[in-house]
XYZ file of C-alpha atoms in Angstrom:
404
model
C 76.275 107.555 165.405
C 75.223 111.081 164.601
C 75.531 112.012 160.967
C 75.902 115.582 159.928
C 73.533 116.189 157.029
C 75.024 117.498 153.793
C 73.927 121.032 153.211
C 73.938 122.861 149.888
C 76.151 125.862 149.847
C 73.935 128.903 150.207
C 76.047 131.094 147.895
C 77.731 130.027 144.699
C 81.496 130.050 144.462
C 82.778 133.211 142.862
C 85.263 133.143 139.967
C 88.236 133.871 142.175
C 87.483 130.931 144.457
C 86.874 128.650 141.497
C 90.236 129.581 140.045
C 91.858 128.803 143.397
C 90.231 125.385 143.668
C 90.649 124.217 140.080
C 93.969 123.428 138.353
C 95.262 125.963 135.891
C 94.090 125.287 132.336
C 96.663 123.980 129.900
C 97.858 125.878 126.887
C 98.942 123.138 124.487
C 100.952 124.004 121.405
C 100.265 121.594 118.565
C 102.813 121.068 115.851
C 101.835 121.719 112.247
C 102.038 117.990 111.512
C 99.751 117.129 114.437
C 97.319 119.873 113.420
C 97.324 118.526 109.888
C 96.639 115.023 111.181
C 93.662 116.204 113.230
C 92.232 118.079 110.266
C 92.677 115.039 108.037
C 90.950 112.843 110.623
C 88.027 115.275 110.764
C 87.619 115.314 107.000
C 87.876 111.510 106.898
C 85.005 111.166 109.363
C 82.910 113.674 107.425
C 83.443 111.779 104.176
C 82.574 108.471 105.805
C 79.253 109.794 107.113
C 78.121 111.754 104.059
C 77.074 110.370 100.657
C 79.531 110.695 97.815
C 78.711 113.405 95.298
C 80.271 111.610 92.360
C 83.087 114.135 91.820
C 84.066 112.661 88.491
C 80.734 113.738 86.994
C 80.915 117.387 88.016
C 82.147 119.907 85.432
C 85.554 121.469 85.965
C 85.046 125.210 86.543
C 88.084 126.199 84.493
C 87.926 123.532 81.805
C 87.054 124.253 78.227
C 84.806 122.048 76.088
C 85.940 118.422 75.678
C 87.927 117.569 72.553
C 85.967 116.570 69.481
C 85.042 112.917 69.597
C 85.658 112.570 73.309
C 83.061 110.624 75.324
C 80.456 112.761 77.014
C 81.768 111.863 80.458
C 85.306 113.061 79.722
C 86.514 116.314 81.186
C 89.179 118.595 79.849
C 91.344 118.519 82.967
C 91.467 118.370 86.736
C 93.633 121.026 88.323
C 95.790 120.484 91.392
C 100.682 123.822 101.137
C 100.753 121.982 104.395
C 100.850 122.953 103.400
C 102.027 120.962 103.232
C 99.993 121.975 105.414
C 97.732 121.109 102.676
C 94.236 120.374 103.965
C 91.842 123.311 104.094
C 88.611 123.351 106.108
C 86.128 125.700 104.500
C 84.057 127.744 106.907
C 85.505 125.926 109.934
C 87.945 127.727 112.187
C 91.028 125.900 113.384
C 89.792 125.941 116.974
C 86.459 124.439 115.941
C 88.189 121.806 113.841
C 90.426 120.819 116.729
C 87.489 120.672 119.126
C 85.629 118.355 116.786
C 88.670 116.175 116.219
C 89.490 115.996 119.919
C 85.943 114.919 120.663
C 86.262 112.123 118.139
C 83.697 113.853 115.944
C 81.181 111.971 118.055
C 78.016 112.788 116.188
C 79.506 112.048 112.801
C 81.277 108.902 113.901
C 78.286 107.366 115.624
C 79.431 108.150 119.159
C 77.265 109.481 121.981
C 74.459 111.523 120.548
C 75.204 110.420 117.007
C 73.206 108.275 114.661
C 75.949 106.221 113.121
C 75.560 103.287 115.467
C 79.156 102.240 114.869
C 80.402 99.490 117.145
C 83.797 101.220 117.299
C 83.177 104.970 117.184
C 85.931 106.979 115.559
C 87.374 104.076 113.589
C 86.929 103.720 109.863
C 85.368 100.476 108.711
C 86.348 101.074 105.089
C 88.855 103.403 103.432
C 87.523 106.866 102.588
C 86.244 107.421 99.065
C 89.096 108.014 96.657
C 91.729 106.654 99.041
C 94.205 103.906 98.246
C 96.476 101.824 100.483
C 99.485 103.866 101.509
C 102.663 102.772 99.745
C 105.289 101.128 101.913
C 108.951 101.574 101.007
C 112.294 100.559 102.402
C 113.541 103.312 104.675
C 116.898 104.474 103.313
C 119.227 105.411 106.120
C 120.275 109.056 106.163
C 123.756 110.317 106.964
C 125.621 113.554 107.491
C 128.345 112.238 105.179
C 128.099 114.177 101.950
C 125.520 116.602 103.366
C 127.759 119.671 103.140
C 128.680 118.984 99.515
C 125.096 118.300 98.493
C 123.840 121.476 100.171
C 126.565 123.474 98.412
C 125.362 122.115 95.052
C 121.689 122.654 95.882
C 122.145 126.187 97.202
C 124.362 127.090 94.253
C 121.718 125.906 91.792
C 119.022 127.808 93.697
C 121.048 131.039 93.643
C 121.469 130.767 89.857
C 117.831 129.932 89.133
C 115.910 132.231 86.826
C 112.507 132.608 88.407
C 109.411 134.512 87.304
C 108.959 137.885 88.985
C 105.378 139.197 89.238
C 104.542 142.688 88.088
C 101.701 144.964 89.260
C 98.367 143.179 89.172
C 99.897 139.779 88.398
C 99.723 136.531 90.335
C 102.105 133.740 91.249
C 100.951 130.303 90.099
C 102.152 126.993 91.571
C 100.985 123.600 90.378
C 101.709 120.382 92.264
C 100.800 116.729 92.429
C 99.942 115.803 96.013
C 98.844 112.948 98.254
C 98.435 112.759 102.013
C 97.451 110.367 104.799
C 93.697 110.248 105.341
C 93.083 107.227 107.606
C 95.005 104.595 109.492
C 92.515 102.616 111.615
C 90.133 99.869 110.584
C 86.996 98.930 112.501
C 88.825 95.889 113.872
C 91.672 98.027 115.148
C 94.200 96.513 112.744
C 96.786 98.711 111.093
C 95.613 99.891 107.692
C 97.046 103.078 106.226
C 95.380 104.960 103.388
C 96.357 108.008 101.391
C 94.655 110.214 98.837
C 95.127 109.174 95.264
C 97.796 111.431 93.812
C 95.958 114.421 92.382
C 96.644 117.940 91.113
C 96.637 121.050 93.269
C 96.866 124.624 91.965
C 97.423 127.828 93.896
C 97.273 131.444 92.756
C 98.563 134.205 95.065
C 99.104 137.927 94.690
C 102.613 139.056 95.656
C 101.305 140.793 98.786
C 99.214 137.783 99.814
C 95.960 139.772 99.833
C 94.327 137.770 97.035
C 94.517 134.099 96.186
C 92.721 130.980 95.043
C 93.149 127.266 95.750
C 91.891 124.594 93.389
C 92.170 120.998 94.568
C 88.950 119.286 93.460
C 90.088 115.858 94.618
C 91.426 117.119 97.914
C 89.689 117.781 101.223
C 87.125 120.496 101.656
C 87.908 122.696 98.649
C 85.011 121.632 96.412
C 85.040 121.386 92.649
C 85.245 125.138 92.139
C 88.017 125.801 94.622
C 88.106 128.295 97.484
C 89.309 131.816 97.980
C 92.545 132.536 99.817
C 91.805 136.259 99.983
C 92.959 138.155 103.048
C 90.884 141.360 102.881
C 92.080 142.497 106.290
C 95.688 142.346 105.178
C 96.909 140.262 108.103
C 100.485 140.553 109.290
C 102.951 138.524 107.271
C 105.220 136.213 109.232
C 107.338 133.114 108.686
C 104.186 131.047 109.240
C 102.039 133.236 106.980
C 104.390 134.567 104.309
C 103.766 136.340 101.043
C 106.162 136.761 98.128
C 106.682 140.385 99.122
C 107.456 139.322 102.701
C 110.013 136.767 101.543
C 111.900 139.525 99.733
C 112.420 141.299 103.071
C 114.104 138.357 104.792
C 117.877 138.200 105.269
C 119.740 135.800 102.999
C 122.634 135.099 105.346
C 122.166 131.560 106.776
C 123.126 132.549 110.316
C 120.710 135.478 110.422
C 117.966 133.390 108.833
C 118.353 130.583 111.322
C 118.343 132.970 114.271
C 115.175 134.632 113.026
C 113.475 131.268 112.503
C 114.383 129.977 115.962
C 113.387 133.267 117.606
C 110.003 133.560 115.896
C 109.006 129.910 116.327
C 110.109 129.525 119.944
C 107.728 127.278 121.867
C 106.015 125.918 118.754
C 105.881 122.370 117.460
C 107.793 119.314 118.608
C 110.965 121.041 119.720
C 112.887 123.987 118.278
C 114.964 122.006 115.770
C 112.032 120.157 114.222
C 109.978 123.344 114.108
C 112.800 125.216 112.376
C 113.142 122.487 109.755
C 109.384 122.411 109.198
C 109.195 126.186 108.878
C 111.843 126.220 106.154
C 110.039 123.407 104.341
C 106.793 125.359 104.422
C 108.506 128.407 102.949
C 109.869 126.329 100.068
C 106.882 124.140 99.258
C 104.315 126.423 97.673
C 106.089 129.696 97.005
C 108.302 131.300 94.423
C 111.260 131.974 96.709
C 113.792 134.625 95.631
C 116.977 132.819 94.486
C 119.370 134.200 97.098
C 116.884 133.544 99.887
C 116.353 129.950 98.722
C 120.120 129.407 98.774
C 120.319 130.841 102.290
C 117.446 128.683 103.510
C 119.143 125.484 102.320
C 122.404 126.445 104.006
C 120.500 127.324 107.177
C 118.686 123.976 107.150
C 121.987 122.096 106.960
C 122.975 123.633 110.312
C 119.932 122.282 112.153
C 120.842 119.306 114.379
C 119.488 116.023 113.058
C 119.410 117.013 109.375
C 120.838 114.314 107.100
C 121.332 113.483 103.437
C 119.261 110.636 101.983
C 120.704 109.060 98.831
C 117.376 108.234 97.194
C 113.824 109.483 97.511
C 110.834 109.693 95.138
C 108.375 112.545 94.707
C 104.675 112.276 93.860
C 105.425 112.367 90.125
C 107.745 109.359 90.394
C 110.951 111.371 90.017
C 113.955 110.084 91.948
C 116.477 112.342 93.605
C 118.608 113.003 96.645
C 116.990 114.467 99.744
C 117.687 116.731 102.689
C 115.761 115.168 105.554
C 115.000 115.254 109.241
C 113.072 112.842 111.487
C 110.515 114.103 113.969
C 111.444 112.046 117.020
C 107.991 112.536 118.556
C 106.290 110.274 116.002
C 109.073 108.837 113.826
C 108.022 110.590 110.606
C 110.854 111.770 108.366
C 110.329 114.703 106.013
C 112.474 114.635 102.877
C 113.020 117.562 100.501
C 113.841 116.002 97.137
C 116.223 117.428 94.520
C 117.201 116.387 91.000
C 120.523 114.527 90.986
C 121.878 116.416 87.984
C 120.432 119.937 88.166
C 119.838 120.020 91.956
C 116.465 121.692 91.305
C 113.762 121.242 93.950
C 111.352 118.460 92.916
C 109.024 117.968 95.868
C 108.676 116.452 99.300
C 108.002 113.070 100.890
C 107.180 112.047 104.454
C 108.068 108.474 105.451
C 107.433 106.658 108.726
C 110.785 105.449 110.068
C 109.398 103.280 112.890
C 106.108 101.730 113.924
C 104.155 104.455 115.726
C 100.604 105.733 116.100
C 99.272 102.677 114.274
C 101.435 103.376 111.222
C 104.046 100.795 110.253
C 107.633 101.670 109.407
C 108.178 102.467 105.729
C 104.683 103.884 105.166
C 104.682 106.932 102.904
C 102.484 109.337 104.843
C 102.412 111.885 102.050
C 104.333 113.263 99.115
C 104.241 116.166 96.679
C 105.765 117.105 93.334
C 106.012 120.685 92.134
C 105.294 120.569 88.406
C 105.072 124.231 87.560
C 105.724 127.765 88.788
C 104.792 130.806 86.727
C 103.402 134.340 86.728
C 99.923 134.925 85.278
C 97.747 137.978 84.766
C 94.621 136.884 86.650
C 93.296 134.508 89.291
C 92.432 131.055 87.882
C 94.409 131.780 84.730
C 96.905 129.117 83.742
C 100.227 129.767 82.034
C 100.352 129.094 78.310
C 101.187 125.501 77.530
C 100.320 124.181 80.984
C 98.828 120.700 81.240
C 95.048 120.727 81.111
C 93.901 117.178 81.661
C 91.481 115.793 84.186
C 93.978 113.154 85.204
C 97.657 113.332 85.921
C 99.872 113.744 82.910
C 101.238 110.508 81.602
C 104.857 111.608 81.842
C 106.454 113.297 84.826
C 106.876 117.017 84.469
C 110.255 118.637 84.213
C 111.890 119.632 87.513
C 110.635 122.898 88.931
C 112.976 125.826 88.715
C 111.286 127.302 91.774
C 113.653 126.557 94.602
């Protein structure tokens, strides 16, 4: 048999021919929740492969001297947006963070080329420092019965709220208690879910969004001194990157609001309805929303298919209330916006797993927040008079926020 020898191509393929031969590249659109999960996974791997820096021994950058007679190790306080999109990666672009997460953070996790030597690369043998087992609760069934009446009460209370209005040179201040999912796989592959210990988070923002500061010393990637949220280039404000000034330009009519939200988020997230619900939640979580706009947003949310009323939910400060909720069918996580039963003021948010999925068992609280203060201050890092200044969470839950 005569064999025809293989011969190397004398000329390389040009770009046009390569494009013809190869499949078209994908253009995936990740939801905010999936992006947040990837970022959290990245930060988990970093913490597991770097020595702890003993955060409890570092001085608080905004704290005054300890009270007379206090032990030397005591600190005056520990201050507190997915943001909700809550996690922030300092000095790491989103694309770089996603690339690292998609690759399993190989070098950090002991994969190919790494030095970790882990038998199961990418899995966490022990919970990250500062993490605790995720609470597991009974999933309360939601219903559309009573939703219209509850939304009428909530939107009415929001429209009547007296909120701080920043003047020239002032800053909006939002303080929260927060906790989020940081790990859910053990080295043996068994289901173990962990969350951050509930800790404070503080945000300062100028009304135009050009200047800001985030302080979350027990969170991910912000450091003890916090990080800047400045936007010196004055980027365009949108529903996904709003400022207080931008919120004041939005329509307050629910129909117009919902149309704008669907139009501007088309193609994003896990379907248009879930993306619309998530976008409204992001607008409410860490902002001082104008009263009429807040009322319109709640009425708009009630029109989104799949939105239900949950009779009981609990925020990160332990406050019970009713909730407007929607389940993301892609992963079974249900986001609940929690409101005081009597005043209908916005308390915070909770995300609960409604079914076993992605290694997380049903009933697991994936994260929750509690807004404990909204105010106007005269400078970045300045706290309103009378605000809590303790390194640990206050012993008693704060009063409901008048924010939204």
